C-alpha cells in the first residue's frame, strides 16, 4: 500500500497536496543507480561537470516564477527572500561550475623523485584527489532552494565527481518534486545517467536511516537539528563500513558587545541586531541567539548603565518587528517550547508579547547572568525562531567562560575590538576557539558564498569542524587524497585528471 505524504500551506496549515512516500525498495534503487552513475561521472572532465551545473542553474532560473510561488506557499518565506535565495542557488551552481572548469577537483601535488637514500631521497610521488562516491544529501527546512535539491551540497558534490541521492525535506515536498523534475529534464537533455541525481522522500525516520545505511553511499551531507544530525551521524559511524557525515547542526552565534562600542553606537547596533534576530522569522542557522554584555568596571565608563541602556534600546527595537509565519507548525511548537525552557530555567523575560490566535510568533528577548548560563544547559540550547538571550557577564573572564560553555558555534561576533589590547586578544582567541567564522562588524545572518567562507564549527554547530558547507572549500568534503608512487609516465602525465 502506498503511503502518502502531505504538503502543507505554511501560513494556514492547510493540506496543499500529497505525494507518495518512497518505498524501501525505491531507496535501494536510487542508491544502486547512484553507484552505477559514479564510474562515468568521476571520469567526467571539468568542462562536462561545469556544463551540467550551468544547465541546472539555468533550469532553476527558467522556472523562477512558478518555483518561487510554490516555495512561498510551502514555507511562508515570502517572494523577496525566495527570489534572492534562488539567485544565490544559481550563483552557487555556477561558482562550482567555475571551480570544476578551472580544474580544482583535479588539483594535485607533484613531488618529483629525489635521488639518494631516504629520508631525503624518494621516488616520484603525486598526490591526487578522487571523489568519495554517492552522497546522501539531507535538505534543510529553512533554505528550500539553497540547501535543498539543487543547493550547495548537491552542487559541490557534483563538482567533486559524486552522484547525489537527495532526501527531500518534509517541509517543502511539492517544491522538491518540482525542482527534481527539472533536474531529470536536464540529465536527459545532456544524455547523462538518471542516477546522477536521485530523490527519496518519507515521513518518520526510516527512509533517511535506510539511505545512510545503504552500502553504495559513501558520505552524508546534512543541514538541520542537532538531534537529527547526531542520530544520522551515529548511523553513518555504526555502518559495517563507516562513512564521513558532514552535518551542519545547531548554533547560538554569540555576539559579544563591549561597552565602549555600545556607548557610541548602541542605538544603531540595537536596530541592526533586532533586524537580524527577526529576519526570516529567526529561522537562520546564523541567528544571533546569545548576546554577551560585560559589566566589568572600566575607567571613565559606567559600564552597567551603558549595557542597561543597550538592553532597553534592543527591547525597543524588537517590539515593533513583525516576523512572518514559521516554516511548519512543528517548528512553531519547538520555538514556543524553547522559550518556555528559558523561562523555566530562570531567565528574565524582557520582551514576550502574546501572538494573536492564528498569527505569526512575536519576538522574544530574555536575560540571564553568565553564571546561570554556564550552569544550566537548557539556556544554551538553540531556540530556532525570532528570539535572543542576553547574557550579563560580570567580567571579561566570565565572558570567556560563556564562550567556552557554548562550546561550538557557526559564528561569534565581536563588537568593539578595533584596537589591539590584552582584552581584545583574549576575546579573539576565545572566539576562534569555538567558531568557524568570527565577525568584527555587522551581524552573523547572511553567509557569503565565496573562497574564504567557513560555515561549520566545533560540535554542536557541526559534526565535522574541519569542513564547511558553504563556499568553495565545501567541495573538498567529497574528495579524498590518493598518493601515486612511481606512477608510469602515461599516468603521471595526466596530472590529476581522471583516468
Ligand atoms: P531536522 O528535524 O533535523 O530534519 C532534517 C532532515 O533530517 C529531514 O529530512 C528529516 O526528515 C531528517 N531527519 C531528522 N531526524 C532524523 C532521524 N533521527 N533519522 C532520520 N532522518 C532524520 O531539522 P528541521 O526539520 O529542519 O528542523 C527541526 C529543528 O531543527 C528546528 O526547529 C530547529 O531547531 C533546528 N534547525 C536548525 C537549523 C540550523 O541550521 N542550525 C536549520 C534548520 C532547523 P523529515 O523531513 O522526514 O522530518
Coordinates of C-alpha atoms and ligand atoms in Angstrom, one line a residue:
X1 CA 0.0 0.0 0.0
X2 CA 1.3 3.4 -0.9
X3 CA 2.0 5.8 2.0
X4 CA 1.0 9.4 1.1
X5 CA 2.9 12.4 2.5
X6 CA 1.1 15.7 2.8
X7 CA 2.5 19.1 1.8
X8 CA 1.1 21.9 4.0
X9 CA 0.4 25.6 3.3
X10 CA 2.9 27.2 5.8
X11 CA 0.6 30.2 6.6
X12 CA -2.5 28.2 7.4
X13 CA -1.5 24.6 8.0
X14 CA -4.0 23.5 5.3
X15 CA -3.0 20.5 3.2
X16 CA -1.9 21.6 -0.3
X17 CA -1.4 18.2 -1.9
X18 CA 0.0 14.7 -1.3
X19 CA 2.9 12.8 -2.8
X20 CA 3.8 9.1 -2.4
X21 CA 6.5 8.2 0.1
X22 CA 9.5 6.3 -1.2
X23 CA 9.4 2.6 -0.5
X24 CA 12.4 0.9 0.9
X25 CA 13.0 -0.7 -2.5
X26 CA 12.9 2.7 -4.1
X27 CA 15.6 4.0 -1.7
X28 CA 17.7 1.0 -2.6
X29 CA 17.1 1.5 -6.3
X30 CA 18.2 5.2 -6.0
X31 CA 21.4 4.2 -4.2
X32 CA 22.1 1.5 -6.8
X33 CA 21.5 3.9 -9.6
X34 CA 23.9 6.4 -8.0
X35 CA 26.5 3.7 -7.7
X36 CA 26.1 2.9 -11.4
X37 CA 26.4 6.6 -12.3
X38 CA 29.6 7.1 -10.2
X39 CA 32.0 5.5 -12.6
X40 CA 31.2 7.6 -15.6
X41 CA 30.8 10.8 -13.5
X42 CA 34.1 10.5 -11.7
X43 CA 35.7 10.2 -15.1
X44 CA 33.9 13.4 -16.4
X45 CA 36.0 16.4 -17.3
X46 CA 35.8 19.7 -15.6
X47 CA 34.0 21.0 -18.7
X48 CA 31.4 18.3 -18.5
X49 CA 30.8 18.9 -14.8
X50 CA 30.6 22.6 -15.4
X51 CA 28.1 22.1 -18.3
X52 CA 25.7 20.1 -16.0
X53 CA 25.9 22.7 -13.2
X54 CA 25.3 25.6 -15.6
X55 CA 22.3 23.8 -17.1
X56 CA 20.9 23.2 -13.7
X57 CA 21.3 26.9 -12.8
X58 CA 19.6 27.9 -16.0
X59 CA 16.7 25.5 -15.4
X60 CA 16.0 26.9 -11.9
X61 CA 16.1 30.5 -13.3
X62 CA 13.9 29.5 -16.2
X63 CA 11.0 28.4 -13.9
X64 CA 11.6 31.1 -11.3
X65 CA 8.1 32.5 -11.1
X66 CA 6.4 29.1 -10.6
X67 CA 9.1 27.8 -8.2
X68 CA 9.1 30.9 -6.0
X69 CA 5.3 30.9 -5.8
X70 CA 5.3 27.2 -4.8
X71 CA 8.1 27.7 -2.3
X72 CA 6.2 30.7 -0.8
X73 CA 3.1 28.6 -0.2
X74 CA 5.1 25.8 1.5
X75 CA 7.4 27.9 3.6
X76 CA 5.9 31.4 4.0
X77 CA 9.3 32.9 3.4
X78 CA 8.0 35.5 1.0
X79 CA 8.9 36.2 -2.6
X80 CA 11.7 38.8 -1.9
X81 CA 13.6 36.3 0.2
X82 CA 12.8 33.4 -2.1
X83 CA 13.9 35.2 -5.3
X84 CA 17.1 36.2 -3.5
X85 CA 17.6 32.6 -2.4
X86 CA 17.0 31.3 -5.9
X87 CA 19.6 33.8 -7.2
X88 CA 22.1 32.6 -4.6
X89 CA 21.4 29.0 -5.5
X90 CA 22.0 29.6 -9.2
X91 CA 25.2 31.6 -8.3
X92 CA 26.4 28.7 -6.2
X93 CA 25.8 26.2 -9.0
X94 CA 27.8 28.4 -11.4
X95 CA 30.5 29.0 -8.9
X96 CA 31.1 25.3 -8.6
X97 CA 30.9 25.1 -12.4
X98 CA 33.8 27.6 -12.4
X99 CA 35.8 25.6 -9.9
X100 CA 35.3 22.4 -12.0
X101 CA 36.2 24.1 -15.2
X102 CA 39.3 25.6 -13.6
X103 CA 40.3 22.0 -12.7
X104 CA 40.0 22.5 -8.9
X105 CA 38.6 18.9 -8.3
X106 CA 41.7 17.6 -10.0
X107 CA 44.3 19.7 -8.1
X108 CA 47.4 17.6 -7.4
X109 CA 50.8 17.9 -5.7
X110 CA 53.7 16.9 -7.9
X111 CA 56.7 15.6 -5.9
X112 CA 59.5 14.6 -8.4
X113 CA 61.8 11.8 -7.4
X114 CA 64.9 12.8 -5.4
X115 CA 68.0 10.6 -5.8
X116 CA 69.8 9.2 -2.8
X117 CA 68.9 7.2 0.3
X118 CA 65.9 8.0 2.5
X119 CA 64.8 10.1 4.3
X120 CA 65.7 12.8 1.8
X121 CA 65.7 10.6 -1.3
X122 CA 62.3 9.3 -2.5
X123 CA 60.6 8.0 -5.7
X124 CA 58.3 10.1 -7.9
X125 CA 55.2 10.9 -5.8
X126 CA 52.0 12.6 -6.9
X127 CA 49.1 13.4 -4.5
X128 CA 45.8 13.3 -6.4
X129 CA 42.2 13.8 -5.3
X130 CA 39.4 11.3 -6.1
X131 CA 35.7 11.7 -5.4
X132 CA 34.3 9.7 -2.5
X133 CA 31.3 8.2 -4.3
X134 CA 27.5 8.7 -3.9
X135 CA 26.5 11.3 -1.4
X136 CA 23.3 11.1 0.7
X137 CA 22.1 14.7 1.0
X138 CA 19.5 15.8 3.6
X139 CA 17.8 19.0 2.5
X140 CA 17.2 21.8 5.1
X141 CA 13.8 23.1 6.1
X142 CA 14.8 26.7 6.2
X143 CA 16.5 27.0 2.8
X144 CA 14.1 25.4 0.3
X145 CA 16.5 26.3 -2.6
X146 CA 20.0 27.0 -1.3
X147 CA 20.3 23.9 1.0
X148 CA 17.9 21.7 -0.9
X149 CA 17.6 19.6 -4.0
X150 CA 20.0 21.8 -6.0
X151 CA 21.6 23.5 -3.1
X152 CA 25.3 23.9 -2.1
X153 CA 25.7 20.3 -1.0
X154 CA 24.4 18.9 -4.4
X155 CA 26.4 21.5 -6.4
X156 CA 29.7 20.8 -4.5
X157 CA 29.2 17.0 -4.6
X158 CA 28.6 17.0 -8.4
X159 CA 31.6 19.3 -9.0
X160 CA 33.7 16.9 -7.0
X161 CA 32.6 14.0 -9.2
X162 CA 30.0 12.4 -6.8
X163 CA 26.4 11.4 -7.6
X164 CA 23.8 12.6 -5.1
X165 CA 20.7 10.9 -3.6
X166 CA 18.6 13.8 -2.1
X167 CA 16.4 13.2 0.9
X168 CA 13.6 15.8 0.3
X169 CA 12.6 17.8 3.4
X170 CA 9.1 17.1 4.5
X171 CA 8.5 20.9 4.9
X172 CA 8.7 21.6 1.1
X173 CA 7.8 18.4 -0.7
X174 CA 6.0 19.9 -3.7
X175 CA 8.8 22.3 -4.4
X176 CA 11.4 19.5 -4.0
X177 CA 9.4 17.3 -6.5
X178 CA 9.1 20.2 -8.9
X179 CA 12.9 21.0 -8.8
X180 CA 13.7 17.3 -9.1
X181 CA 11.6 17.2 -12.2
X182 CA 13.8 20.0 -13.7
X183 CA 16.9 18.0 -12.7
X184 CA 15.6 14.9 -14.5
X185 CA 14.9 17.0 -17.6
X186 CA 18.4 18.4 -17.6
X187 CA 20.0 15.0 -17.2
X188 CA 18.0 13.7 -20.2
X189 CA 18.9 16.7 -22.3
X190 CA 22.6 16.3 -21.5
X191 CA 22.4 12.5 -22.0
X192 CA 23.6 11.8 -18.5
X193 CA 22.5 8.9 -16.3
X194 CA 19.3 9.5 -14.3
X195 CA 21.1 8.1 -11.3
X196 CA 23.5 11.0 -11.1
X197 CA 20.8 12.9 -9.0
X198 CA 18.0 10.9 -7.4
X199 CA 15.5 11.9 -4.8
X200 CA 13.7 10.0 -2.0
X201 CA 11.1 11.2 0.5
X202 CA 9.4 9.8 3.5
X203 CA 7.9 10.7 6.9
X204 CA 9.3 9.2 10.0
X205 CA 13.0 8.2 10.2
X206 CA 13.1 5.0 8.2
X207 CA 13.8 6.5 4.8
X208 CA 16.7 8.7 6.0
X209 CA 18.2 5.9 8.1
X210 CA 18.0 3.4 5.2
X211 CA 19.7 5.9 2.9
X212 CA 22.6 6.4 5.2
X213 CA 23.0 2.7 5.8
X214 CA 23.0 1.7 2.1
X215 CA 26.4 0.2 1.2
X216 CA 26.6 2.3 -2.0
X217 CA 26.5 5.6 -0.1
X218 CA 30.0 7.0 0.6
X219 CA 29.2 10.2 2.5
X220 CA 26.4 12.1 4.1
X221 CA 25.6 15.9 4.0
X222 CA 23.0 17.3 6.3
X223 CA 21.6 20.7 7.5
X224 CA 19.1 20.7 10.3
X225 CA 18.7 20.0 14.0
X226 CA 21.5 18.8 16.3
X227 CA 19.3 15.9 17.4
X228 CA 18.6 14.7 13.8
X229 CA 22.2 15.3 12.7
X230 CA 23.5 13.4 15.7
X231 CA 21.2 10.5 15.0
X232 CA 22.2 10.2 11.4
X233 CA 25.9 10.8 12.2
X234 CA 25.7 7.8 14.6
X235 CA 24.1 5.7 11.8
X236 CA 26.9 6.7 9.5
X237 CA 29.5 5.7 12.1
X238 CA 27.8 2.4 13.0
X239 CA 27.8 1.0 9.5
X240 CA 30.0 -2.0 8.8
X241 CA 32.0 0.4 6.6
X242 CA 31.6 3.8 8.4
X243 CA 31.4 6.9 6.2
X244 CA 32.0 10.6 6.8
X245 CA 28.9 12.5 7.7
X246 CA 29.0 16.3 7.2
X247 CA 26.3 17.7 9.4
X248 CA 25.6 21.4 9.8
X249 CA 23.7 21.5 13.1
X250 CA 22.5 23.9 15.8
X251 CA 24.3 27.1 16.6
X252 CA 23.6 30.0 19.0
X253 CA 26.0 32.5 17.4
X254 CA 27.1 34.7 20.3
X255 CA 27.5 38.4 19.8
X256 CA 30.0 39.9 22.4
X257 CA 29.5 43.7 22.6
X258 CA 32.0 45.8 24.5
X259 CA 30.6 48.7 26.5
X260 CA 32.8 51.4 24.8
X261 CA 31.3 50.4 21.4
X262 CA 27.8 50.4 22.8
X263 CA 28.4 53.9 24.4
X264 CA 28.9 55.4 20.9
X265 CA 26.9 53.2 18.5
X266 CA 24.3 51.5 20.8
X267 CA 21.2 52.7 19.1
X268 CA 22.3 51.8 15.6
X269 CA 23.6 48.4 16.7
X270 CA 20.4 47.7 18.6
X271 CA 18.4 48.4 15.4
X272 CA 20.7 46.2 13.3
X273 CA 20.6 43.4 15.8
X274 CA 16.8 43.5 16.1
X275 CA 16.6 43.1 12.3
X276 CA 19.0 40.2 12.4
X277 CA 17.1 38.4 15.2
X278 CA 13.8 38.6 13.4
X279 CA 15.0 38.2 9.8
X280 CA 13.2 35.2 8.2
X281 CA 11.3 34.8 11.5
X282 CA 14.7 33.9 13.1
X283 CA 14.9 30.7 11.1
X284 CA 18.6 31.0 10.3
X285 CA 21.4 28.8 11.5
X286 CA 23.3 32.1 12.0
X287 CA 20.6 33.8 14.0
X288 CA 22.3 35.8 16.9
X289 CA 20.8 33.7 19.7
X290 CA 23.1 34.9 22.5
X291 CA 24.3 38.5 23.3
X292 CA 27.1 38.8 25.8
X293 CA 27.5 42.1 27.7
X294 CA 30.4 42.7 30.0
X295 CA 29.5 44.7 33.1
X296 CA 33.1 44.9 34.5
X297 CA 34.0 48.5 35.5
X298 CA 36.3 50.3 33.2
X299 CA 38.0 53.7 33.9
X300 CA 35.8 56.5 32.6
X301 CA 32.8 54.3 31.7
X302 CA 29.7 53.5 33.6
X303 CA 29.6 50.0 32.0
X304 CA 26.5 48.7 33.7
X305 CA 24.4 51.8 32.8
X306 CA 25.7 51.6 29.2
X307 CA 24.7 47.9 29.0
X308 CA 21.3 48.5 30.6
X309 CA 20.8 51.3 28.1
X310 CA 21.6 49.0 25.2
X311 CA 19.3 46.3 26.5
X312 CA 16.5 48.9 26.6
X313 CA 17.3 50.0 23.1
X314 CA 17.3 46.4 21.8
X315 CA 13.9 45.7 23.5
X316 CA 12.5 48.9 22.0
X317 CA 13.8 47.9 18.5
X318 CA 12.4 44.4 18.8
X319 CA 8.9 45.2 19.9
X320 CA 7.6 46.6 16.7
X321 CA 9.1 43.9 14.5
X322 CA 6.6 41.7 12.6
X323 CA 8.1 38.3 12.0
X324 CA 6.3 36.2 9.3
X325 CA 4.8 32.7 9.9
X326 CA 7.2 29.9 10.8
X327 CA 8.1 27.2 8.3
X328 CA 6.0 24.5 9.9
X329 CA 3.6 24.1 12.8
X330 CA 6.1 21.7 14.4
X331 CA 8.8 24.4 14.3
X332 CA 6.4 26.9 15.8
X333 CA 5.7 24.4 18.6
X334 CA 9.5 23.9 19.1
X335 CA 10.0 27.7 19.3
X336 CA 7.4 28.1 22.0
X337 CA 8.8 25.1 23.9
X338 CA 12.3 26.6 23.7
X339 CA 11.2 30.0 25.0
X340 CA 9.3 28.2 27.9
X341 CA 12.5 26.3 28.7
X342 CA 14.3 29.7 29.1
X343 CA 11.6 30.9 31.5
X344 CA 11.7 27.7 33.4
X345 CA 15.5 27.9 33.7
X346 CA 15.1 31.3 35.4
X347 CA 15.6 33.7 32.5
X348 CA 14.1 37.2 33.0
X349 CA 11.7 37.7 30.1
X350 CA 12.2 41.2 28.7
X351 CA 10.1 41.1 25.5
X352 CA 7.4 38.4 25.2
X353 CA 4.2 39.6 23.7
X354 CA 1.5 37.0 23.1
X355 CA 0.7 36.4 19.5
X356 CA -2.9 36.7 18.5
X357 CA -4.6 33.4 17.6
X358 CA -3.5 32.2 14.1
X359 CA -0.8 34.9 13.8
X360 CA 3.0 34.5 13.5
X361 CA 5.1 34.4 16.6
X362 CA 6.2 37.6 18.4
X363 CA 9.9 38.4 19.0
X364 CA 11.3 37.3 22.3
X365 CA 14.2 38.8 24.4
X366 CA 15.3 37.3 27.7
X367 CA 18.2 37.9 30.0
X368 CA 20.3 35.8 32.4
X369 CA 23.5 36.1 34.3
X370 CA 26.6 34.5 32.9
X371 CA 26.8 32.2 36.0
X372 CA 23.3 30.8 35.3
X373 CA 24.1 30.5 31.6
X374 CA 27.2 28.4 32.4
X375 CA 25.4 26.3 35.0
X376 CA 22.2 25.5 33.1
X377 CA 22.5 23.7 29.8
X378 CA 18.8 24.5 28.9
X379 CA 19.8 28.1 28.5
X380 CA 22.5 27.2 25.9
X381 CA 20.2 25.3 23.5
X382 CA 19.4 26.8 20.2
X383 CA 15.8 28.3 20.2
X384 CA 15.0 28.3 16.5
X385 CA 12.9 31.4 15.9
X386 CA 12.8 35.2 16.4
X387 CA 14.5 35.2 19.9
X388 CA 17.7 36.1 21.6
X389 CA 19.1 35.7 25.1
X390 CA 21.2 38.4 26.8
X391 CA 23.9 37.1 29.0
X392 CA 25.3 39.5 31.6
X393 CA 29.0 38.8 32.4
X394 CA 30.5 40.4 35.5
X395 CA 34.0 40.3 33.9
X396 CA 36.0 39.6 30.8
X397 CA 37.0 36.3 32.3
X398 CA 33.3 35.4 32.8
X399 CA 32.5 36.4 29.2
X400 CA 35.3 34.0 28.0
X401 CA 33.7 31.2 30.2
X402 CA 30.4 31.9 28.5
X403 CA 32.0 31.3 25.1
X404 CA 33.6 28.1 26.4
X405 CA 30.3 26.9 27.7
X406 CA 28.8 27.4 24.2
X407 CA 31.5 25.1 23.0
X408 CA 30.9 25.3 19.3
X409 CA 29.1 27.8 17.1
X410 CA 29.0 28.6 13.4
X411 CA 29.9 32.3 14.2
X412 CA 31.0 34.6 17.0
X413 CA 30.6 38.3 16.5
X414 CA 32.9 40.7 18.4
X415 CA 31.9 44.4 18.6
X416 CA 34.5 46.8 20.0
X417 CA 37.9 45.2 19.5
X418 CA 39.1 47.6 16.8
X419 CA 42.1 48.5 19.0
X420 CA 44.6 45.8 20.0
X421 CA 44.7 45.2 23.7
X422 CA 45.0 42.2 26.1
X423 CA 41.2 42.0 26.3
X424 CA 40.8 42.2 22.5
X425 CA 43.4 39.4 22.1
X426 CA 41.7 37.2 24.7
X427 CA 38.3 37.7 23.1
X428 CA 39.6 36.9 19.6
X429 CA 41.3 33.8 20.9
X430 CA 38.2 32.8 22.8
X431 CA 36.0 33.3 19.7
X432 CA 38.4 31.5 17.3
X433 CA 38.4 28.6 19.7
X434 CA 34.7 27.9 19.3
X435 CA 33.6 29.3 16.0
X436 CA 34.0 28.7 12.3
X437 CA 33.6 32.4 11.4
X438 CA 34.5 35.4 13.6
X439 CA 32.9 38.7 12.6
X440 CA 34.2 42.1 13.7
X441 CA 31.4 44.2 12.2
X442 CA 27.8 43.6 11.3
X443 CA 25.6 40.6 12.2
X444 CA 26.1 36.9 11.5
X445 CA 23.0 36.4 9.3
X446 CA 24.0 36.5 5.7
X447 CA 26.6 33.9 4.6
X448 CA 28.6 34.8 1.6
X449 CA 29.3 32.1 -1.0
X450 CA 33.0 32.7 -1.6
X451 CA 36.5 31.4 -1.4
X452 CA 37.3 32.2 2.3
X453 CA 33.9 31.3 3.7
X454 CA 33.8 28.8 6.6
X455 CA 30.3 27.6 7.6
X456 CA 30.9 25.0 10.2
X457 CA 32.5 24.8 13.6
X458 CA 33.1 22.6 16.6
X459 CA 30.2 20.5 18.0
X460 CA 27.3 21.2 18.3
X461 CA 27.4 23.5 15.3
X462 CA 28.8 20.8 13.0
X463 CA 29.7 17.2 13.1
X464 CA 33.0 17.8 11.1
X465 CA 34.7 21.1 12.3
X466 CA 37.4 20.8 9.6
X467 CA 34.8 21.2 6.9
X468 CA 32.4 23.9 5.5
X469 CA 29.0 23.5 3.9
X470 CA 29.2 26.9 2.2
X471 CA 31.9 28.4 0.0
X472 CA 34.5 26.9 -2.4
X473 CA 36.0 24.6 0.2
X474 CA 32.7 22.8 0.5
X475 CA 33.8 20.7 -2.5
X476 CA 36.8 19.3 -0.5
X477 CA 34.3 17.3 1.7
X478 CA 33.6 14.9 -1.1
X479 CA 37.2 14.4 -2.3
X480 CA 39.8 12.0 -0.9
X481 CA 43.6 12.2 -1.4
X482 CA 45.5 9.3 -3.1
X483 CA 49.2 9.3 -3.5
X484 CA 50.6 7.7 -6.7
X485 CA 54.1 6.4 -6.2
X486 CA 56.4 5.7 -9.1
X487 CA 53.4 6.0 -11.5
X488 CA 54.1 5.2 -15.1
X489 CA 54.7 8.1 -17.4
X490 CA 51.3 7.9 -19.1
X491 CA 49.6 8.2 -15.7
X492 CA 51.8 10.9 -14.1
X493 CA 51.4 13.0 -17.3
X494 CA 47.6 13.2 -16.6
X495 CA 48.5 15.5 -13.7
X496 CA 45.5 14.7 -11.6
X497 CA 42.9 14.5 -14.4
X498 CA 40.5 11.5 -14.1
X499 CA 41.9 8.2 -15.6
Ligands
LIG1 P1 15.5 18.0 11.3 O1 14.4 17.6 12.1 O2 16.9 17.7 11.9 O3 15.4 17.3 9.9 C1 16.3 17.5 8.8 C2 16.2 16.3 7.9 O4 16.7 15.1 8.6 C3 14.8 16.0 7.5 O5 14.9 15.4 6.2 C4 14.3 14.9 8.4 O6 13.3 14.1 7.9 C5 15.6 14.1 8.7 N1 15.8 13.6 10.0 C6 15.7 14.3 11.2 N2 16.0 13.4 12.2 C7 16.2 12.2 11.7 C8 16.5 10.9 12.2 N3 16.6 10.7 13.5 N4 16.6 9.9 11.4 C9 16.4 10.0 10.1 N5 16.2 11.2 9.5 C10 16.0 12.3 10.3 O7 15.5 19.6 11.0 P2 14.4 20.5 10.6 O8 13.2 19.8 10.2 O9 14.9 21.4 9.6 O10 14.1 21.4 11.8 C11 13.8 21.0 13.1 C12 14.5 21.8 14.1 O11 15.9 21.8 13.7 C13 14.1 23.3 14.1 O12 13.1 23.5 15.0 C14 15.4 23.9 14.6 O13 15.5 23.8 16.0 C15 16.5 23.1 14.0 N6 17.2 23.6 12.8 C16 18.4 24.1 12.8 C17 19.0 24.5 11.6 C18 20.3 25.1 11.6 O14 20.8 25.4 10.5 N7 21.0 25.1 12.7 C19 18.3 24.5 10.4 C20 17.0 24.0 10.4 C21 16.5 23.6 11.6 P3 11.8 14.7 7.7 O15 11.9 15.8 6.7 O16 11.1 13.5 7.2 O17 11.4 15.1 9.1

